[in-house]
Amino acid sequence: MGATLLDMAQTFPQIAFSELAFPRPDRESLADIYGAIAAQLDAGERRDALAAFDAARRHYESWASLVHLQFSRDTTNEAAKAERDYCDTLGPVATGHEVEIKRRLLDDPDREGLVALLGTHVVALWEADITTFDPRIAADLEEEARLSAEYTALLASAKIEIDGEVVNLSGLAPYAQNADRDVRHRAEQARWGFFEANGATLDDLFGKLVTLRQRMAETLGFETYTELGYRRMRRTDYGPEQVAAFREKIVTHVTPLVRSLLEHRRLSMGWDRLRAWDEALIDPKGNPKPAGGHDLLLERAQQMFDAMGGDLGIFFETMHEGGYLDLLNRAGKAGGGFCTSFPDVGMPFIFANFNGTHNDIGVFTHEMGHAYQNWKSRDQRCIDELWPTMEAAEIHSMGLEFLTWPEIDKLVEEGAADRYRKMHLIDSLAFLPYGACVDHFQHEVYDDPEMSPAARHETWKRLEKIYMPWRDWGDLAYPASGTRWQAQMHVYRSPFYYIDYTLALCCAMQLWLGSRNDPQGTMETYAALCAAGGSKAFTALVEDAGLISPFEPDALAEVVHEAEQELMGS
Ligand code: ZN
């Protein structure tokens, strides 16, 4: 399990997930490891120091990602929770050591030699990293992690009664997109009943997060959190102005299209108004369901990936047989879906909550895209290159959602593949205004950290009218009061992340268009993009893949136009 920084011929051990165990670091062991690296630098052994540094970070990350995963798999397990707390406490200590080493390496007058070893991109990432940490914010970082975990645990604790069943928030999905309008309405009443009951706590938690993020920014010498937030996302190639211009394009090109798609739905269903609870019923015949439950889907997924060619089939088999999948919804499991990885073994892990709706297919193909990228790029020379920044990473995930289209009949209920594809496309388009709204909201919140909870609700309400002017909450007074964002995990846990989905979607839809003209060539482009991992910044990776950057003036308008043609033609 040596470092790959200077040793390209790394081989990873083949190991089952159940056998994974990584040495548990503590303050002393970290001090020893980083002390030894500093001593190598003192002795002028930069090459060896870099290799040891990379190895230390891989070991630490493998351990931390396993700890976080085990907590997500069972948020009620006290031991898993205690270990997560321990990990969150140790996090800033490890970051402190890492930043100190990065600073030393960047201070070296021989910058050219450093670039030769690491590449320009990694050096640029480190330049950003060293501005985002100082030991003086260690306690705030720890508190941020604690508050984030509190949010996750609060949402995971939801026990929602509906139609004689008790479900968690993930389990509410089949009701929320039920073909029966009353069931959908009851599902949204139940969902927002939970958020209303916890509204004060959720406002309080977010207020604390905003205050402490602002304080960290000030400590580090930034005026507001926004600049720090962008740096923590490791964005080296664009800033808030470009993001704002992109959001504008969504309002111009996507909002009117989604509005007319929804109006079309309203007319075809004969509804007087299209309510918020009608938006999740994308297909008037009822959203197509998966072909079956968990076991059948995994069997069919193998057939699908085998049929897609390349090494996707082999990869999926490795994941499945190694136990690197946890896809069933269970009580106490954290919500949502994600992909994490263990750089010491070159394997990713997929976490999801199957609930019998089309989301099972969407989440699965999405997370498989992340996993495939991480696996394809496992041989990148240093840990910073294993994952790209998130807007690039979401191209891999959303790209695979589209690239599975030709074989998606294997995962969708009999005879519903065309309807599934249409639903997926509409769902993707409808996501763009929401994603931009979530981002805009955060910009306003962090621009004015003193904003009261009530003013935050008003802000959301105002922005919702710009991005989603059709939104009609009907008798659901709580979300109508501007609280929809409380259900969006990223707002609490990953500030400024959300726009990345919309930037990536603009690129993933280009892959979709490409695959219709040249399926083979586009799969090869996709595999190459995945293998490039995080070796370059977002806009450079996009350019290498022959895609148009979302920041180019017409990129979004063009893909949206093509999507509109597709929907009108079907
Ligand atoms: Zn993703």
CSV table of C-alpha atoms in Angstrom, one decimal, residues 305-306 308-314 372:
chain,number,residue,atom,x,y,z
A,305,PHE,CA,-23.1,-2.6,-17.7
A,306,ASP,CA,-21.9,-5.7,-19.6
A,308,MET,CA,-22.5,-1.1,-22.5
A,309,GLY,CA,-19.0,-2.4,-23.2
A,310,GLY,CA,-15.6,-1.2,-22.0
A,311,ASP,CA,-14.8,-2.2,-18.4
A,312,LEU,CA,-18.0,-1.0,-16.8
A,313,GLY,CA,-19.2,-4.6,-16.4
A,314,ILE,CA,-16.0,-5.8,-14.8
A,372,TYR,CA,-16.5,4.3,-11.9
